[in-house]
PDB file of C-alpha atoms and ligand atoms in Angstrom:
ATOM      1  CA  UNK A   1      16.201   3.875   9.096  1.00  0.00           C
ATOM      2  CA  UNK A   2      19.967   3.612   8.848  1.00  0.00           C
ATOM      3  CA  UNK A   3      21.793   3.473   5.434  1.00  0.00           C
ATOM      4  CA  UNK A   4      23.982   0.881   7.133  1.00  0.00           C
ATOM      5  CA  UNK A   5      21.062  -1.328   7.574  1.00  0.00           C
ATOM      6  CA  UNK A   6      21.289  -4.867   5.537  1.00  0.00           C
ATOM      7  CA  UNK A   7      18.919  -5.371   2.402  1.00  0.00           C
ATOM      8  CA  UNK A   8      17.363  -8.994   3.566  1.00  0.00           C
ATOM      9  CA  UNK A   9      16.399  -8.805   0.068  1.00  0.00           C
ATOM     10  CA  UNK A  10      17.036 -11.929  -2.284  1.00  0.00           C
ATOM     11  CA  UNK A  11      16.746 -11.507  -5.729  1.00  0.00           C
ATOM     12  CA  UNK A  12      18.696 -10.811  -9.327  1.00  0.00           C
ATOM     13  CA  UNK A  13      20.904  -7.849  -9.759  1.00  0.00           C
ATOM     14  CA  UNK A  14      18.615  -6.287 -12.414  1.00  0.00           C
ATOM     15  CA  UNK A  15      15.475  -6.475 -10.153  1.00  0.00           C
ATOM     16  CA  UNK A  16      18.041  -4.757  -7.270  1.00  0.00           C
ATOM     17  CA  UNK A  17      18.993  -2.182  -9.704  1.00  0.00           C
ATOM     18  CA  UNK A  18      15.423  -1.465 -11.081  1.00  0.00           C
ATOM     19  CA  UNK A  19      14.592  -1.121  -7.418  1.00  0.00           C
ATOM     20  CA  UNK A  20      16.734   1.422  -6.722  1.00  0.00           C
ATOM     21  CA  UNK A  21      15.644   3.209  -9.951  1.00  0.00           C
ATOM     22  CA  UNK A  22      12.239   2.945  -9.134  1.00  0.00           C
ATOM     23  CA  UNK A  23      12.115   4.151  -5.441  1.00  0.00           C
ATOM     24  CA  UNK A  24      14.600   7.290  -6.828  1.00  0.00           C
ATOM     25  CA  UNK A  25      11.779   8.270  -9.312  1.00  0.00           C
ATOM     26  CA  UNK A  26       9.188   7.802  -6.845  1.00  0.00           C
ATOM     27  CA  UNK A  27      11.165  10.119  -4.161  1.00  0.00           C
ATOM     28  CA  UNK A  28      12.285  12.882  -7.241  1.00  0.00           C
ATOM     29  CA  UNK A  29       8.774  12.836  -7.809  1.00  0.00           C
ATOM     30  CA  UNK A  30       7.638  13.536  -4.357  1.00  0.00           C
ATOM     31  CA  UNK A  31      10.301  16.612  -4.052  1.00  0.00           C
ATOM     32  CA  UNK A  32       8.861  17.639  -6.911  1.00  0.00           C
ATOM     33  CA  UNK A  33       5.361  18.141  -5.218  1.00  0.00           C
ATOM     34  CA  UNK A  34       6.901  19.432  -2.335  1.00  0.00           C
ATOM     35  CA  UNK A  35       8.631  22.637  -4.155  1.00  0.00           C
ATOM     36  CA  UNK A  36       5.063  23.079  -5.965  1.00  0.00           C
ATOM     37  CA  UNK A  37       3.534  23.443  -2.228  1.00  0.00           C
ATOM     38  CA  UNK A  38       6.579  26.165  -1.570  1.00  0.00           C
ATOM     39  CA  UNK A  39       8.714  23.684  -0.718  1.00  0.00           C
ATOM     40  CA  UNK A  40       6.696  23.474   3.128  1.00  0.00           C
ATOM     41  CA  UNK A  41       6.590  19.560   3.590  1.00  0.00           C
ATOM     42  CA  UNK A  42       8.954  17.138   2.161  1.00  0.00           C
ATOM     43  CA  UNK A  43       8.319  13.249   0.892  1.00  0.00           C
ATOM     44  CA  UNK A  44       5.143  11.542   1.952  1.00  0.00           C
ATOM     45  CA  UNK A  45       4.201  14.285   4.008  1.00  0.00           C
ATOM     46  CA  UNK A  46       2.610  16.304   1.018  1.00  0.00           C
ATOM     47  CA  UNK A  47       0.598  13.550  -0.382  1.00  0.00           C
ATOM     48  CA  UNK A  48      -0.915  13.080   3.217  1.00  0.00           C
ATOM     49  CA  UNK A  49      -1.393  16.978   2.976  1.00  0.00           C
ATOM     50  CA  UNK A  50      -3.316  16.355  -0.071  1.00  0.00           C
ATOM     51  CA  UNK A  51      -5.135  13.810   0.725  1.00  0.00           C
ATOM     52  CA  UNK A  52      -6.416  15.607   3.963  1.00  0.00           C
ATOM     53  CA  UNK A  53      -7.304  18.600   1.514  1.00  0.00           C
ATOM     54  CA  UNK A  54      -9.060  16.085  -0.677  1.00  0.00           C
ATOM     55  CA  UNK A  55     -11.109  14.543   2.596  1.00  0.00           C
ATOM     56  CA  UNK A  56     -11.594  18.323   3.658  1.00  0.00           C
ATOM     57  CA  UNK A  57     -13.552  19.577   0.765  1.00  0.00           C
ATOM     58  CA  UNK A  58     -15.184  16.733   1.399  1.00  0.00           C
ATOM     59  CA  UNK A  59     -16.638  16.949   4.775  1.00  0.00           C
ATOM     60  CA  UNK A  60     -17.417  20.513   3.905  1.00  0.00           C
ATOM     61  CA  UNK A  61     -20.035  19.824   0.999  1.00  0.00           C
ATOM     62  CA  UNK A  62     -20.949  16.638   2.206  1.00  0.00           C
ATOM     63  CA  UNK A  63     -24.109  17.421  -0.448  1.00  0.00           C
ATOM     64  CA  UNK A  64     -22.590  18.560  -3.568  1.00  0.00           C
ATOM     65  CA  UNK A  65     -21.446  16.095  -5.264  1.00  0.00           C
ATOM     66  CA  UNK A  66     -20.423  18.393  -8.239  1.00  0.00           C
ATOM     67  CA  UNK A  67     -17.599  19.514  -5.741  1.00  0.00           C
ATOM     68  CA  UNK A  68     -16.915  16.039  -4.991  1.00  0.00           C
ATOM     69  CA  UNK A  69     -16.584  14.865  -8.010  1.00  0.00           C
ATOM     70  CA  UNK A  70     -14.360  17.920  -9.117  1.00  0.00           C
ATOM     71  CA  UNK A  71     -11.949  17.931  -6.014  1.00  0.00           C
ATOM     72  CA  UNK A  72     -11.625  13.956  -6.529  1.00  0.00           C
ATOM     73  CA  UNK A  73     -11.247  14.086  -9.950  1.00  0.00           C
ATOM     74  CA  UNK A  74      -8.235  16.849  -9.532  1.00  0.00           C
ATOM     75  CA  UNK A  75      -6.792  14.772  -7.051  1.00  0.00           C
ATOM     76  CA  UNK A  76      -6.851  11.914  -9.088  1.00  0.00           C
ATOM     77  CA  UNK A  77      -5.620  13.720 -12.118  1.00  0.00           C
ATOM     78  CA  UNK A  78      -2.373  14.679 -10.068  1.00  0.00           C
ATOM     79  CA  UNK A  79      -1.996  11.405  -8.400  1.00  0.00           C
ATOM     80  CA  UNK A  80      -2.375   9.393 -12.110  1.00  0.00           C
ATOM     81  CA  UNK A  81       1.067  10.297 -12.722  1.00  0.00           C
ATOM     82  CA  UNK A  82       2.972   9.793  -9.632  1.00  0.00           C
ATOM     83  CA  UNK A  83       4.810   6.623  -7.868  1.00  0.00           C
ATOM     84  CA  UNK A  84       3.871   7.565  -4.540  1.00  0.00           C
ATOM     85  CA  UNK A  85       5.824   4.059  -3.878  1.00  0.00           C
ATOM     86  CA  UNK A  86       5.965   2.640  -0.097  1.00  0.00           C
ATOM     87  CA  UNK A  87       9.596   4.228   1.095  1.00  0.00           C
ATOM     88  CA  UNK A  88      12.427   1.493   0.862  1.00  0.00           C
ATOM     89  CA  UNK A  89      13.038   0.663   4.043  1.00  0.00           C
ATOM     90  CA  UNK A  90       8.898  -0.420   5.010  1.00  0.00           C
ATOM     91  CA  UNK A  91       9.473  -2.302   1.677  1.00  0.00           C
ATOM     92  CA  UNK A  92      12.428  -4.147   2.762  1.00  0.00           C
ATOM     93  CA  UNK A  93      10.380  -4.784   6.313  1.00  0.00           C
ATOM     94  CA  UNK A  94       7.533  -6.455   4.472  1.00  0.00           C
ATOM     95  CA  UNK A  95       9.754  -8.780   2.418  1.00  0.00           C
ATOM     96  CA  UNK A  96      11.389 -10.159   6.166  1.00  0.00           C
ATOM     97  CA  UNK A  97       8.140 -10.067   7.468  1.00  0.00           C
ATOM     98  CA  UNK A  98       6.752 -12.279   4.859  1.00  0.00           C
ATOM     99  CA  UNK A  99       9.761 -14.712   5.401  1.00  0.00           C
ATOM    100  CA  UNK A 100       9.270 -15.055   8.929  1.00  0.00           C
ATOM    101  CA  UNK A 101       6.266 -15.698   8.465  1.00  0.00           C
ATOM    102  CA  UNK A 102       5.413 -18.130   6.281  1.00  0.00           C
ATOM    103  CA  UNK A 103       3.121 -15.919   3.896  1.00  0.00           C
ATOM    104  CA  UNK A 104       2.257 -16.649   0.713  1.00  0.00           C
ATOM    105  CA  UNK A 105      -1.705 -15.024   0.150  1.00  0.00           C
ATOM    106  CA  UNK A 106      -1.408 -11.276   0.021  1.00  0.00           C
ATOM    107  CA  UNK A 107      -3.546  -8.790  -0.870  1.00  0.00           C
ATOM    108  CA  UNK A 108      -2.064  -4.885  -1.582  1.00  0.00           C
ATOM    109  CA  UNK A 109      -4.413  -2.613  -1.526  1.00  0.00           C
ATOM    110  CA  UNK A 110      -3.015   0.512  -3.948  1.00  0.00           C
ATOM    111  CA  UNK A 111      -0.318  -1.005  -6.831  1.00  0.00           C
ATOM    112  CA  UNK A 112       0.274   2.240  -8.541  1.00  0.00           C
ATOM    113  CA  UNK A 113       3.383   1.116 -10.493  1.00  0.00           C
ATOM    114  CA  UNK A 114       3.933  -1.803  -8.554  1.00  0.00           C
ATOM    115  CA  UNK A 115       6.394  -1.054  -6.409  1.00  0.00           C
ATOM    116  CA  UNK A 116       5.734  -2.826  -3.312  1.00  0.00           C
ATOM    117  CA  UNK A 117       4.301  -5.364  -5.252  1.00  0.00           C
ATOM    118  CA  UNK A 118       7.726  -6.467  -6.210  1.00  0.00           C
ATOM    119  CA  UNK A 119       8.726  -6.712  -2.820  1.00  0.00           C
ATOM    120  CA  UNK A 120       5.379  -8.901  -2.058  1.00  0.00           C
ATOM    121  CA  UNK A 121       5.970 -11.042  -5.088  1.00  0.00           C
ATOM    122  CA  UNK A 122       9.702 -12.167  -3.847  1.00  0.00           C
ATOM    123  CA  UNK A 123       9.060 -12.454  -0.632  1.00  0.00           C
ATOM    124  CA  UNK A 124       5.748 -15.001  -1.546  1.00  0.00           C
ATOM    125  CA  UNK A 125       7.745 -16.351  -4.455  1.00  0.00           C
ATOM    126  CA  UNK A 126      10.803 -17.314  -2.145  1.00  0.00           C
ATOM    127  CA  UNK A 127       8.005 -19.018   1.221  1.00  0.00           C
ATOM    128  CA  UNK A 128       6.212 -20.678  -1.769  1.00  0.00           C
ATOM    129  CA  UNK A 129       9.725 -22.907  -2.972  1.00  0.00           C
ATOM    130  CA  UNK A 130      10.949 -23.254   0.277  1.00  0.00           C
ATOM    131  CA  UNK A 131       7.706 -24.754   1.272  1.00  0.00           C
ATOM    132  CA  UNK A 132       5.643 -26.090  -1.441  1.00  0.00           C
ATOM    133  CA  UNK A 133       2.809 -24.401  -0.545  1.00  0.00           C
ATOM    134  CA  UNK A 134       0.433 -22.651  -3.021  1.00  0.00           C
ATOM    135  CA  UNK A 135      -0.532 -18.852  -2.699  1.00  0.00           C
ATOM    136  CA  UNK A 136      -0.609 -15.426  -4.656  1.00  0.00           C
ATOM    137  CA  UNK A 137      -0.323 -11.397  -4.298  1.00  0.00           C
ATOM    138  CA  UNK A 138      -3.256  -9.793  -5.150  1.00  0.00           C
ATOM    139  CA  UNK A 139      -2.515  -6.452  -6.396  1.00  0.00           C
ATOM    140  CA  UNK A 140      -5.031  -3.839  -7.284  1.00  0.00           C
ATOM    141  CA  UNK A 141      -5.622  -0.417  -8.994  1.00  0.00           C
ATOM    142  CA  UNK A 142      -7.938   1.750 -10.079  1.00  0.00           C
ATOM    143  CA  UNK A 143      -6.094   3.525 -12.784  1.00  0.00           C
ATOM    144  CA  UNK A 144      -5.723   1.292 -16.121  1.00  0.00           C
ATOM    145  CA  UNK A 145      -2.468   3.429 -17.097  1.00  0.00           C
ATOM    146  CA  UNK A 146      -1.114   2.724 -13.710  1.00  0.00           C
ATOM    147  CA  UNK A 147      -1.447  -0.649 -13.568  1.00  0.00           C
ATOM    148  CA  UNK A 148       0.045  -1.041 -17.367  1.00  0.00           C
ATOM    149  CA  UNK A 149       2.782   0.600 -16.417  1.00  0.00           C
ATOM    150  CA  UNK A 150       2.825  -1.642 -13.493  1.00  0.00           C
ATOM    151  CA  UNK A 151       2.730  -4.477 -15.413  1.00  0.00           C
ATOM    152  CA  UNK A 152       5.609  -3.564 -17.537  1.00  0.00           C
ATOM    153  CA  UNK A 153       7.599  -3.004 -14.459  1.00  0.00           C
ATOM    154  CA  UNK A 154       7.198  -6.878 -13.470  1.00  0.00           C
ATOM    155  CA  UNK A 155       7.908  -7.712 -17.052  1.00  0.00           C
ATOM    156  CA  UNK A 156      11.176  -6.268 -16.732  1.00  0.00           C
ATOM    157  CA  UNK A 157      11.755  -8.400 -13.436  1.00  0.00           C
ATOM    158  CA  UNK A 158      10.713 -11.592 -15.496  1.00  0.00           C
ATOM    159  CA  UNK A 159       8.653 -14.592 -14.331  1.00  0.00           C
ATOM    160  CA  UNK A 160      10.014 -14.923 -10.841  1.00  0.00           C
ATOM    161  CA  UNK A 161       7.242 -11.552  -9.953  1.00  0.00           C
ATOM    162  CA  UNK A 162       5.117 -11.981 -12.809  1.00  0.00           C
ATOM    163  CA  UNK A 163       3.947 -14.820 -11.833  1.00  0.00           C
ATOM    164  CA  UNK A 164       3.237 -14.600  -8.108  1.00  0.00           C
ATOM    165  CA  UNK A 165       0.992 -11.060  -8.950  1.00  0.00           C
ATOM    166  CA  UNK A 166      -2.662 -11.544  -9.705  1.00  0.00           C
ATOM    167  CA  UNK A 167      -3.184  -7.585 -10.485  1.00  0.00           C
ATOM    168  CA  UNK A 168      -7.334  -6.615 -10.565  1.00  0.00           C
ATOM    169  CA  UNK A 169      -7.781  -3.467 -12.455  1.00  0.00           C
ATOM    170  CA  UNK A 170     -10.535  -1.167 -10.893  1.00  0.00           C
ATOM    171  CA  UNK A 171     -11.971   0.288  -7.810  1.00  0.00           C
ATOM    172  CA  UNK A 172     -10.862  -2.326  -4.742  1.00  0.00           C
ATOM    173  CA  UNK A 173     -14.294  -1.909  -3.068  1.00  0.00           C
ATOM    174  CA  UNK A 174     -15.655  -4.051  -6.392  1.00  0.00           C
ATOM    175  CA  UNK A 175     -12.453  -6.248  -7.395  1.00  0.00           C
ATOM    176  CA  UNK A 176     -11.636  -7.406  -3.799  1.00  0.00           C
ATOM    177  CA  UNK A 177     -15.186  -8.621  -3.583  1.00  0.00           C
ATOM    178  CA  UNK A 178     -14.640 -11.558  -5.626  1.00  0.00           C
ATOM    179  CA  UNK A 179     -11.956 -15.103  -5.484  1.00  0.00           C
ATOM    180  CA  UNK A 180     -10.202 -14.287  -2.299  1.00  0.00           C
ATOM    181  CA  UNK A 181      -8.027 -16.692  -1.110  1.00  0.00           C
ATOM    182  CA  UNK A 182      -9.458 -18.987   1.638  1.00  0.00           C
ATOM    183  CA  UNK A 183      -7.191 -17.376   3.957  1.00  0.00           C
ATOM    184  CA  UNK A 184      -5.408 -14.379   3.771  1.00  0.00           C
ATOM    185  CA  UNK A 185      -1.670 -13.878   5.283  1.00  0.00           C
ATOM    186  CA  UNK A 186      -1.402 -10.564   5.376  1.00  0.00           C
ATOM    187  CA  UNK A 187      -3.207  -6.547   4.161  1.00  0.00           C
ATOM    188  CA  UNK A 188      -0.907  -3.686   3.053  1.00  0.00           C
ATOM    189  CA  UNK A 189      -3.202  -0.669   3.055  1.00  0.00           C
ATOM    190  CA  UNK A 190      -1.016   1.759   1.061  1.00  0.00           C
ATOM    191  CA  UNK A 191      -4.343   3.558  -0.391  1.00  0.00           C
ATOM    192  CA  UNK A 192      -5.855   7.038  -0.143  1.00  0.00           C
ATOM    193  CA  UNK A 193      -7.051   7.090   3.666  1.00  0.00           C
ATOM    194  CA  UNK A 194     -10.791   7.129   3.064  1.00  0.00           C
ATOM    195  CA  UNK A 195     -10.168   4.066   1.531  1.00  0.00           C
ATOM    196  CA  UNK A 196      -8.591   2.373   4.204  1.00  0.00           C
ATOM    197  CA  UNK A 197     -11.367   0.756   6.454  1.00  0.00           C
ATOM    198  CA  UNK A 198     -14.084  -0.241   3.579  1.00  0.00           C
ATOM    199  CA  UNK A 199     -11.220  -1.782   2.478  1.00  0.00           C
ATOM    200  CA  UNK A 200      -9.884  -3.745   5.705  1.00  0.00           C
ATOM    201  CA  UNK A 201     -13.937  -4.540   6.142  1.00  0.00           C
ATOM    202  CA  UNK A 202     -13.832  -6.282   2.638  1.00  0.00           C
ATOM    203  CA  UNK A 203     -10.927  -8.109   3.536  1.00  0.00           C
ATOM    204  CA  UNK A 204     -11.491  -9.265   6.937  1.00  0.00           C
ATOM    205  CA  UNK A 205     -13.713 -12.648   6.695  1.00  0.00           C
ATOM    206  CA  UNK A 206      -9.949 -13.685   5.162  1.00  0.00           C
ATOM    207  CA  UNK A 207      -8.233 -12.884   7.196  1.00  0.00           C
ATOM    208  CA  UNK A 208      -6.568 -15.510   8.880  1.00  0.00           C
ATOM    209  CA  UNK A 209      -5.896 -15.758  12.647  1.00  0.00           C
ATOM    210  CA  UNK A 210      -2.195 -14.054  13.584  1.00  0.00           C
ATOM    211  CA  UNK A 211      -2.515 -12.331  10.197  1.00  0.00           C
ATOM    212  CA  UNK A 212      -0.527  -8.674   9.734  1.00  0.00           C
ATOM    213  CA  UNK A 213      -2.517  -5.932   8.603  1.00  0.00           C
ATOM    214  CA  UNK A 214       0.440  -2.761   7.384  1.00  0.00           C
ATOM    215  CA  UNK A 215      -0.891   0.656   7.013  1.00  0.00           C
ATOM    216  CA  UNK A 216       1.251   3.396   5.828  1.00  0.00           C
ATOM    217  CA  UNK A 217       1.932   6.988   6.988  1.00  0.00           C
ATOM    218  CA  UNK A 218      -0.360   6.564  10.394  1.00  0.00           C
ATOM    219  CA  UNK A 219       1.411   9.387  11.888  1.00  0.00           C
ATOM    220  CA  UNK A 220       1.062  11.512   9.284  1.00  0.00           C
ATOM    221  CA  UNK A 221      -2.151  10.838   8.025  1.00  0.00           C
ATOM    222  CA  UNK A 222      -3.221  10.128  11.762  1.00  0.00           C
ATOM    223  CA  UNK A 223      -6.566  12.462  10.863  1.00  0.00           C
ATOM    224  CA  UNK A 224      -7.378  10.814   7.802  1.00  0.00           C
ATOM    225  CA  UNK A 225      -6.837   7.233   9.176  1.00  0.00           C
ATOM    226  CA  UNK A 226      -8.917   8.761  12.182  1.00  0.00           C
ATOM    227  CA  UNK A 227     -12.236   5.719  11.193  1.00  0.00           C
ATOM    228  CA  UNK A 228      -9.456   2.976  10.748  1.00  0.00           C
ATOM    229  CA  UNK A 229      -7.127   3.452  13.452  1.00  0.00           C
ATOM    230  CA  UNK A 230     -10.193   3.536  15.900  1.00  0.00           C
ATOM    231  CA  UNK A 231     -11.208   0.305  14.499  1.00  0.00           C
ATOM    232  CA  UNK A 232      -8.144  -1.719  14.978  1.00  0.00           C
ATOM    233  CA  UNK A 233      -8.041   0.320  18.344  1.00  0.00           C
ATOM    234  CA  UNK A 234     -10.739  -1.070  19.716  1.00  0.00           C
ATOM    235  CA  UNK A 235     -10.197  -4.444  22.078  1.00  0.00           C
ATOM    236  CA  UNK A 236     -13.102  -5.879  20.799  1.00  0.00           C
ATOM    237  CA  UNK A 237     -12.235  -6.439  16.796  1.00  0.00           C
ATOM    238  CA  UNK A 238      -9.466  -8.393  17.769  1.00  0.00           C
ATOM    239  CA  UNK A 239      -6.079  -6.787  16.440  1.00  0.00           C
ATOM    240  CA  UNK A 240      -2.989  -5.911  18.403  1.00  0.00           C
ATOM    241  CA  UNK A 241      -1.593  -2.705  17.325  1.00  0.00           C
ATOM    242  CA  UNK A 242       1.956  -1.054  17.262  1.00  0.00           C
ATOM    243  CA  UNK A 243       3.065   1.742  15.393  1.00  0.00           C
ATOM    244  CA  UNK A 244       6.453   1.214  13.917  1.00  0.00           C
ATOM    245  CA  UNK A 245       9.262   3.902  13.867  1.00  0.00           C
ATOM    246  CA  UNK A 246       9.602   4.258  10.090  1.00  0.00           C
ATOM    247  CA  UNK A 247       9.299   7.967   8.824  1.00  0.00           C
ATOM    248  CA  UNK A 248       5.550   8.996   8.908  1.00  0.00           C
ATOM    249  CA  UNK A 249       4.751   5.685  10.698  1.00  0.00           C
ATOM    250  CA  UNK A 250       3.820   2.510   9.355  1.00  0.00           C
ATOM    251  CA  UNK A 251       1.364   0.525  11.639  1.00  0.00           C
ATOM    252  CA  UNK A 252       1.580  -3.250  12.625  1.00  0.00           C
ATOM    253  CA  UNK A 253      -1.578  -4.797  13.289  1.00  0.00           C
ATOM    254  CA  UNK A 254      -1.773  -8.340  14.153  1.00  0.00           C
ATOM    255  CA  UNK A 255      -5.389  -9.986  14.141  1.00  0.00           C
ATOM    256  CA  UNK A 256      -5.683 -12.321  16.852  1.00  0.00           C
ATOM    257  CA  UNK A 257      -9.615 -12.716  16.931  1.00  0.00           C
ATOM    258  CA  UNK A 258     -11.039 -14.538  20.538  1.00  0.00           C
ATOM    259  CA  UNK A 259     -13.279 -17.050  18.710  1.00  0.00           C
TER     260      UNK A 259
HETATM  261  C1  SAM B 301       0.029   5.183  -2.444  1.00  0.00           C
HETATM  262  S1  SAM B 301      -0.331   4.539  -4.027  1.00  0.00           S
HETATM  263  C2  SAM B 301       0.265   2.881  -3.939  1.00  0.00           C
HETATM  264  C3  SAM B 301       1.777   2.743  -4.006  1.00  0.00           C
HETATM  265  C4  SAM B 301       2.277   1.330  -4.166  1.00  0.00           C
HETATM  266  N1  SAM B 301       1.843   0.497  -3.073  1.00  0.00           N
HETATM  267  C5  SAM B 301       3.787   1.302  -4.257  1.00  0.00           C
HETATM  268  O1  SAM B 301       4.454   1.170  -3.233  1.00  0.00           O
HETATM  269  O2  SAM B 301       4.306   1.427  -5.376  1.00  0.00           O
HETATM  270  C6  SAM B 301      -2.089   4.315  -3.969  1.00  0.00           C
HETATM  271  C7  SAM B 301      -2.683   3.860  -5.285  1.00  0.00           C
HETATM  272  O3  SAM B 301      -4.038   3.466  -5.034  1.00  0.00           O
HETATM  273  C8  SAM B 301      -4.793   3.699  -6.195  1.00  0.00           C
HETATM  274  N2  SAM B 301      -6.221   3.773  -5.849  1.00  0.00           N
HETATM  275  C9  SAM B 301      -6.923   4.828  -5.358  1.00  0.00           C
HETATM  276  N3  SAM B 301      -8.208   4.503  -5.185  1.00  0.00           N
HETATM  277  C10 SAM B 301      -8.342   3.208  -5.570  1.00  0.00           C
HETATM  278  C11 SAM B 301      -9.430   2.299  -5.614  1.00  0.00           C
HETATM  279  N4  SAM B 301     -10.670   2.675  -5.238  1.00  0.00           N
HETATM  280  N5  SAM B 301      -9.222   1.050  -6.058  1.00  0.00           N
HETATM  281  C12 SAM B 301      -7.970   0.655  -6.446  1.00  0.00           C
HETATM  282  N6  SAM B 301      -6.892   1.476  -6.418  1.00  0.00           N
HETATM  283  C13 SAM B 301      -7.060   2.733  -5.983  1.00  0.00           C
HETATM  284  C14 SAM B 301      -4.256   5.032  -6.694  1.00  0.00           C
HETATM  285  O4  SAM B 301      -4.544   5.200  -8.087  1.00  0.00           O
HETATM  286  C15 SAM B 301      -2.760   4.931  -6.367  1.00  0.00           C
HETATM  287  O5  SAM B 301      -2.036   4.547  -7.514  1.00  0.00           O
END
């Protein structure tokens, strides 16, 4: 998206500039892993590459779990150190979207060091004043290192994200299970693709009619998204799709179920 394109978002200069800090790191970070693969794919591209390698091994040894666990835990290993952050611009989109409208119960599905989950809080923190109404981010991650780093990240920002983020440390499949809100505005599935549709299934009895459902990279992860984008695909689970034309893709799906 162009440079020239207005930031819609509204919040304190030192949450701006930590911003800009943040999704730097995150991109530095991702060149990094790029030269380490010969330089061959640049930015999210090589974490999709991994995480296709990851899902490879395996679909090859669907019985030995000793591979599993090893290729997993490698992947993991790399991963535990890494931003990985949603790109700027899809950031910047989710904030308007949640202004327009009306959102204020969101769940993110992959935190990593919070990132995004900036982006959520504001945009829930500024619908909730406007309208009075009552609603949270729920924020989740696996790692414990991640997600103290995380939360030193919205400490920095002060109350105005601290307070909208209700972060649940562990693996999403367990922590989402439990205190949803009644009904749930809107899904960001920024999470290792495997993940993606056990996760959407978890979250779906919340999901609240015209609610958004983002998923990143669904161009470039279009194989590992393969079970999920077949889901929201199909007429009869009630979404209406459309991929947007951010780098790597970042899907819109908007559940409109006939009952
Ligand atoms: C792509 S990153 C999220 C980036 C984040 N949304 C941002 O923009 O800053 C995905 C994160 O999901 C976490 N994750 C992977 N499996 C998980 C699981 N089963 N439960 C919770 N988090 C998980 C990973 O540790 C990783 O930090």
């Amino acid at each position: 998206m162009s440079s020239q394109s207005p930031n819609p978002l509204s919040a304190p200069i030192h949450i701006l500039s930590l911003l800009k800090d943040l999704h730097k790191k995150s991109l530095d970070q991702e060149a990094q892993l790029a030269k380490r693969d010969n330089g061959k794919v640049f930015s999210d591209k090589i974490i999709s590459d991994l995480e296709d390698q990851h899902q490879e091994q395996q679909q090859k040894h669907p019985n030995d779990s000793t591979s599993h666990s090893s290729t997993a835990a490698e992947f993991d290993a790399l991963m535990l150190d890494k931003f990985i952050a949603l790109d700027e611009d899809k950031c910047q989109f989710m904030y308007q979207l949640i202004t327009a409208m009306g959102a204020t119960n969101v769940v993110e599905a992959g935190t990593s060091f919070g990132v995004s989950t900036i982006y959520l809080a504001l945009g829930v923190g500024r619908v909730k004043s406007a309208t009075g109404k009552g609603g949270v981010v729920i924020a989740t991650e696996k790692e414990k290192a991640k997600a103290d780093v995380a939360r030193g990240y919205w400490a920095q920002c002060g109350k105005v994200v601290e307070d909208e983020i209700d972060l649940r440390v562990g693996d999403l499949l367990e922590t989402l299970r439990v205190d949803l809100p009644r009904e749930i505005d809107l899904l960001l599935l920024d999470i290792w693709s495997a993940l993606a549709l056990p996760t959407l299934k978890t979250v779906l009895p919340r999901l609240r009619p015209g609610a958004v459902v983002l998923t990143d990279n669904t161009i470039s992860s279009a194989k590992g998204y393969a079970d999920l984008l077949a889901f929201l695909r199909n007429p009869e689970n009630g979404f209406q799709n459309m991929t947007l034309p951010f780098t790597n893709g970042f899907e819109m799906s908007v559940y409109l179920p006939k009952s």
